[in-house]
Short mmCIF file of C-alpha atoms in Angstrom, two decimals:
data_model
loop_
_atom_site.label_atom_id
_atom_site.label_comp_id
_atom_site.label_asym_id
_atom_site.label_seq_id
_atom_site.Cartn_x
_atom_site.Cartn_y
_atom_site.Cartn_z
CA UNK A 1 2.91 159.02 -17.72
CA UNK A 2 5.61 158.35 -20.31
CA UNK A 3 8.98 159.94 -19.25
CA UNK A 4 9.06 161.99 -22.49
CA UNK A 5 6.18 164.02 -21.18
CA UNK A 6 8.34 165.22 -18.36
CA UNK A 7 5.75 164.96 -15.57
CA UNK A 8 7.16 165.55 -12.08
CA UNK A 9 4.65 165.75 -9.20
CA UNK A 10 5.02 168.54 -6.72
CA UNK A 11 4.99 167.26 -3.11
CA UNK A 12 6.26 170.21 -1.12
CA UNK A 13 3.32 171.45 1.05
CA UNK A 14 4.56 174.98 1.43
CA UNK A 15 5.05 175.38 -2.34
CA UNK A 16 1.60 173.97 -2.95
CA UNK A 17 0.05 176.33 -0.42
CA UNK A 18 1.80 179.28 -2.04
CA UNK A 19 0.63 178.37 -5.57
CA UNK A 20 -2.90 177.84 -4.26
CA UNK A 21 -2.88 181.25 -2.62
CA UNK A 22 -1.69 182.98 -5.78
CA UNK A 23 -4.23 181.07 -7.81
CA UNK A 24 -7.27 181.90 -5.68
CA UNK A 25 -6.64 185.48 -4.64
CA UNK A 26 -8.20 188.39 -6.61
CA UNK A 27 -11.51 186.53 -6.68
CA UNK A 28 -11.51 184.58 -9.89
CA UNK A 29 -14.89 183.29 -11.17
CA UNK A 30 -13.16 180.04 -12.21
CA UNK A 31 -9.82 178.28 -12.26
CA UNK A 32 -8.40 176.19 -15.05
CA UNK A 33 -5.75 173.79 -13.86
CA UNK A 34 -3.46 172.18 -16.50
CA UNK A 35 -2.04 168.79 -15.52
CA UNK A 36 -3.56 168.14 -12.11
CA UNK A 37 -1.79 164.77 -11.76
CA UNK A 38 -2.75 163.13 -8.47
CA UNK A 39 -4.60 166.25 -7.30
CA UNK A 40 -2.25 167.60 -4.66
CA UNK A 41 -2.76 171.18 -5.77
CA UNK A 42 -6.41 170.57 -6.86
CA UNK A 43 -7.29 169.63 -3.38
CA UNK A 44 -6.04 172.97 -2.02
CA UNK A 45 -7.75 174.95 -4.75
CA UNK A 46 -11.12 173.36 -4.04
CA UNK A 47 -11.14 174.67 -0.42
CA UNK A 48 -11.64 178.13 -1.81
CA UNK A 49 -15.03 177.08 -3.21
CA UNK A 50 -14.09 178.35 -6.69
CA UNK A 51 -15.19 176.20 -9.65
CA UNK A 52 -12.12 174.31 -10.86
CA UNK A 53 -11.79 172.76 -14.35
CA UNK A 54 -8.83 170.32 -14.63
CA UNK A 55 -7.36 169.20 -17.95
CA UNK A 56 -5.36 165.92 -17.58
CA UNK A 57 -3.64 164.23 -20.49
CA UNK A 58 -3.23 160.88 -18.69
CA UNK A 59 -6.49 159.07 -18.94
CA UNK A 60 -5.71 156.84 -15.92
CA UNK A 61 -4.98 159.81 -13.71
CA UNK A 62 -8.05 161.67 -15.03
CA UNK A 63 -10.42 158.81 -14.30
CA UNK A 64 -9.40 158.63 -10.68
CA UNK A 65 -8.98 162.28 -9.82
CA UNK A 66 -12.50 163.31 -8.88
CA UNK A 67 -13.22 160.22 -6.76
CA UNK A 68 -9.92 160.63 -4.96
CA UNK A 69 -10.96 164.18 -3.98
CA UNK A 70 -14.46 163.11 -2.80
CA UNK A 71 -16.35 163.91 -6.06
CA UNK A 72 -16.75 167.58 -5.30
CA UNK A 73 -19.52 169.34 -7.23
CA UNK A 74 -17.33 172.31 -8.21
CA UNK A 75 -14.65 170.15 -9.95
CA UNK A 76 -14.79 169.25 -13.61
CA UNK A 77 -12.17 166.90 -15.07
CA UNK A 78 -11.46 166.84 -18.80
CA UNK A 79 -9.32 164.17 -20.33
CA UNK A 80 -7.33 165.52 -23.23
CA UNK A 81 -4.32 167.34 -24.70
CA UNK A 82 -4.35 170.97 -23.55
CA UNK A 83 -2.63 171.93 -26.74
CA UNK A 84 -5.76 170.89 -28.72
CA UNK A 85 -8.50 172.06 -26.41
CA UNK A 86 -7.20 175.11 -24.52
CA UNK A 87 -8.98 177.79 -26.59
CA UNK A 88 -12.35 176.05 -26.60
CA UNK A 89 -12.10 175.25 -22.90
CA UNK A 90 -11.26 178.89 -22.00
CA UNK A 91 -14.17 180.22 -24.08
CA UNK A 92 -16.68 178.13 -22.08
CA UNK A 93 -15.42 179.31 -18.65
CA UNK A 94 -16.54 182.50 -16.88
CA UNK A 95 -14.27 185.50 -16.40
CA UNK A 96 -12.26 186.50 -14.53
CA UNK A 97 -10.36 183.28 -15.12
CA UNK A 98 -7.08 182.09 -13.62
CA UNK A 99 -5.05 179.39 -15.44
CA UNK A 100 -2.54 177.44 -13.45
CA UNK A 101 -0.32 174.41 -13.84
CA UNK A 102 2.91 172.60 -13.25
CA UNK A 103 4.33 172.80 -16.76
CA UNK A 104 6.97 170.67 -18.41
CA UNK A 105 9.37 172.53 -20.64
CA UNK A 106 7.77 171.35 -23.95
CA UNK A 107 4.35 172.58 -22.81
CA UNK A 108 5.44 175.95 -21.38
CA UNK A 109 6.65 177.14 -24.78
CA UNK A 110 3.43 176.24 -26.40
CA UNK A 111 1.25 177.83 -23.73
CA UNK A 112 3.19 181.10 -23.78
CA UNK A 113 2.51 181.41 -27.50
CA UNK A 114 -1.14 180.28 -27.17
CA UNK A 115 -2.03 182.71 -24.35
CA UNK A 116 -1.42 185.66 -26.67
CA UNK A 117 -3.95 184.38 -29.15
CA UNK A 118 -6.92 183.78 -26.83
CA UNK A 119 -10.05 185.81 -27.41
CA UNK A 120 -10.87 185.71 -23.71
CA UNK A 121 -7.47 185.72 -21.99
CA UNK A 122 -7.09 184.86 -18.32
CA UNK A 123 -6.62 187.70 -15.81
CA UNK A 124 -3.88 185.71 -14.12
CA UNK A 125 -1.72 182.68 -14.84
CA UNK A 126 0.29 180.90 -12.17
CA UNK A 127 2.73 178.44 -13.64
CA UNK A 128 5.40 176.23 -12.14
CA UNK A 129 8.23 176.05 -14.68
CA UNK A 130 11.92 175.43 -14.92
CA UNK A 131 13.82 178.16 -13.03
CA UNK A 132 15.68 179.23 -16.25
CA UNK A 133 12.29 179.71 -18.03
CA UNK A 134 10.88 181.80 -15.17
CA UNK A 135 14.08 183.84 -15.06
CA UNK A 136 13.91 184.61 -18.82
CA UNK A 137 10.15 185.22 -18.78
CA UNK A 138 10.44 187.75 -16.01
CA UNK A 139 13.53 189.60 -17.35
CA UNK A 140 13.52 193.37 -17.51
CA UNK A 141 15.58 196.04 -19.21
CA UNK A 142 19.23 194.98 -19.34
CA UNK A 143 18.26 191.30 -19.78
CA UNK A 144 15.32 191.66 -22.17
CA UNK A 145 14.76 188.71 -24.46
CA UNK A 146 12.20 187.44 -26.94
CA UNK A 147 10.19 185.41 -24.38
CA UNK A 148 9.89 188.29 -21.89
CA UNK A 149 9.10 190.81 -24.55
CA UNK A 150 6.36 188.54 -25.97
CA UNK A 151 4.73 187.99 -22.62
CA UNK A 152 4.85 191.74 -21.84
CA UNK A 153 2.50 192.41 -24.70
CA UNK A 154 -0.47 191.11 -22.64
CA UNK A 155 0.88 190.54 -19.09
CA UNK A 156 3.21 191.55 -16.31
CA UNK A 157 5.49 188.61 -15.61
CA UNK A 158 6.88 188.12 -12.09
CA UNK A 159 8.91 185.29 -10.67
CA UNK A 160 7.67 184.34 -7.21
CA UNK A 161 9.22 181.55 -5.19
CA UNK A 162 11.95 179.12 -6.22
CA UNK A 163 11.04 175.45 -5.82
CA UNK A 164 14.03 173.05 -5.47
CA UNK A 165 14.12 169.85 -7.48
CA UNK A 166 13.83 167.82 -4.28
CA UNK A 167 10.31 169.12 -3.90
CA UNK A 168 9.14 166.83 -6.74
CA UNK A 169 8.61 163.14 -7.27
CA UNK A 170 10.54 162.07 -9.25
CA UNK A 171 12.94 164.94 -8.80
CA UNK A 172 13.88 166.76 -12.09
CA UNK A 173 17.43 167.58 -12.86
CA UNK A 174 16.88 171.34 -12.38
CA UNK A 175 15.17 173.63 -9.94
CA UNK A 176 11.85 175.23 -10.78
CA UNK A 177 10.09 178.62 -9.94
CA UNK A 178 6.62 179.94 -9.74
CA UNK A 179 5.90 182.37 -12.54
CA UNK A 180 2.90 184.74 -12.20
CA UNK A 181 1.46 186.49 -15.22
CA UNK A 182 -1.00 189.21 -14.49
CA UNK A 183 -2.84 190.46 -17.59
CA UNK A 184 -2.95 194.17 -18.61
CA UNK A 185 -4.58 195.96 -21.50
CA UNK A 186 -2.83 195.63 -24.88
CA UNK A 187 -1.05 198.90 -25.77
CA UNK A 188 -0.33 198.09 -29.37
CA UNK A 189 -1.78 196.02 -32.22
CA UNK A 190 -0.62 192.46 -31.98
CA UNK A 191 0.78 192.38 -35.54
CA UNK A 192 2.77 195.56 -35.06
CA UNK A 193 4.12 194.56 -31.74
CA UNK A 194 5.28 191.05 -32.63
CA UNK A 195 6.71 192.19 -35.92
CA UNK A 196 9.05 194.37 -33.84
CA UNK A 197 9.82 191.61 -31.36
CA UNK A 198 10.74 189.15 -34.06
CA UNK A 199 13.01 191.68 -35.84
CA UNK A 200 14.70 192.88 -32.67
CA UNK A 201 15.49 189.40 -31.32
CA UNK A 202 16.29 187.58 -34.61
CA UNK A 203 20.03 188.18 -33.75
CA UNK A 204 20.18 189.33 -30.07
CA UNK A 205 23.90 190.13 -30.16
CA UNK A 206 23.53 192.69 -32.93
CA UNK A 207 22.43 196.27 -32.50
CA UNK A 208 18.84 197.37 -32.86
CA UNK A 209 20.00 199.40 -35.90
CA UNK A 210 21.10 196.31 -37.72
CA UNK A 211 18.24 194.06 -36.60
CA UNK A 212 15.48 196.52 -37.44
CA UNK A 213 17.07 197.50 -40.74
CA UNK A 214 17.43 193.81 -41.71
CA UNK A 215 14.29 192.44 -40.20
CA UNK A 216 11.93 195.22 -41.44
CA UNK A 217 13.79 196.04 -44.72
CA UNK A 218 14.28 199.69 -43.67
CA UNK A 219 17.15 201.94 -44.54
CA UNK A 220 19.50 202.38 -41.61
CA UNK A 221 18.97 206.12 -41.80
CA UNK A 222 15.22 205.56 -41.16
CA UNK A 223 15.98 203.39 -38.15
CA UNK A 224 18.26 206.14 -36.79
CA UNK A 225 15.43 208.65 -37.10
CA UNK A 226 13.01 206.42 -35.34
CA UNK A 227 15.50 205.76 -32.59
CA UNK A 228 16.11 209.46 -32.13
CA UNK A 229 12.31 210.08 -31.94
CA UNK A 230 11.96 207.83 -28.90
CA UNK A 231 15.32 208.85 -27.31
CA UNK A 232 17.18 205.56 -27.60
CA UNK A 233 20.49 204.90 -29.17
CA UNK A 234 20.45 202.78 -32.34
CA UNK A 235 23.64 201.13 -31.17
CA UNK A 236 21.89 199.53 -28.20
CA UNK A 237 21.37 195.76 -28.24
CA UNK A 238 17.89 194.33 -27.85
CA UNK A 239 18.59 193.13 -24.23
CA UNK A 240 19.00 196.82 -23.25
CA UNK A 241 15.51 197.82 -24.24
CA UNK A 242 12.49 198.24 -21.90
CA UNK A 243 8.92 197.16 -22.61
CA UNK A 244 8.05 200.86 -23.22
CA UNK A 245 10.88 201.13 -25.75
CA UNK A 246 9.50 198.13 -27.69
CA UNK A 247 6.01 199.48 -27.41
CA UNK A 248 7.08 202.89 -28.84
CA UNK A 249 8.87 201.17 -31.74
CA UNK A 250 5.64 199.18 -32.44
CA UNK A 251 3.60 202.34 -32.47
CA UNK A 252 5.89 204.17 -34.88
CA UNK A 253 6.79 201.33 -37.17
CA UNK A 254 3.34 200.00 -38.16
CA UNK A 255 2.57 197.15 -40.48
#
């Protein structure tokens, strides 16, 4: 795997067992694993007798994966770029579906965006990502940010265990963490919700009054009325908002 793809193989047994437990609980009908690598996690997933589909970009790794695991009948290995085939693959798999993977930074950003667009979204995602990414993704009121707000539209993000860099081969420069995303019903139209998120976090250091007025081309007096209607101060900064605050804004300010 070329270094630019940032693949670091997880070797820590306890971390692998924890990820496998999170991935197989709640009785999924299928599991989609992104980037199985040498199959360390895949092997543990297969013991639950849940059908596993694994997407591996590296053709050499993909060719040897099934044989190295004993050619189990409930494992399907697909060689390809998940960025190109995720939606089609998900549509072919039964629900409830869990998506899991050890994600390099470049891929995590893509997946977070893509997951919000799926017609048949997973009921749970379990991702191993950089610690900083997991921290931002699971942020709550007081530390709200664009990533967390975006994920909250369709899921409840939670950071589980921290995985030190020494747990990987080769070791990355930073620690990682397990991020769990459990889906929940959408409470607002996608267009309305993400319009608000984009406007709020375009300039995170500015007040919601300035950001909404600028981003949505609204008079400041109108933003003040809307803020009053949902009992928040227009002088708050976006980081101080809760998911419910953003949701209420999306419901009032419709496209």
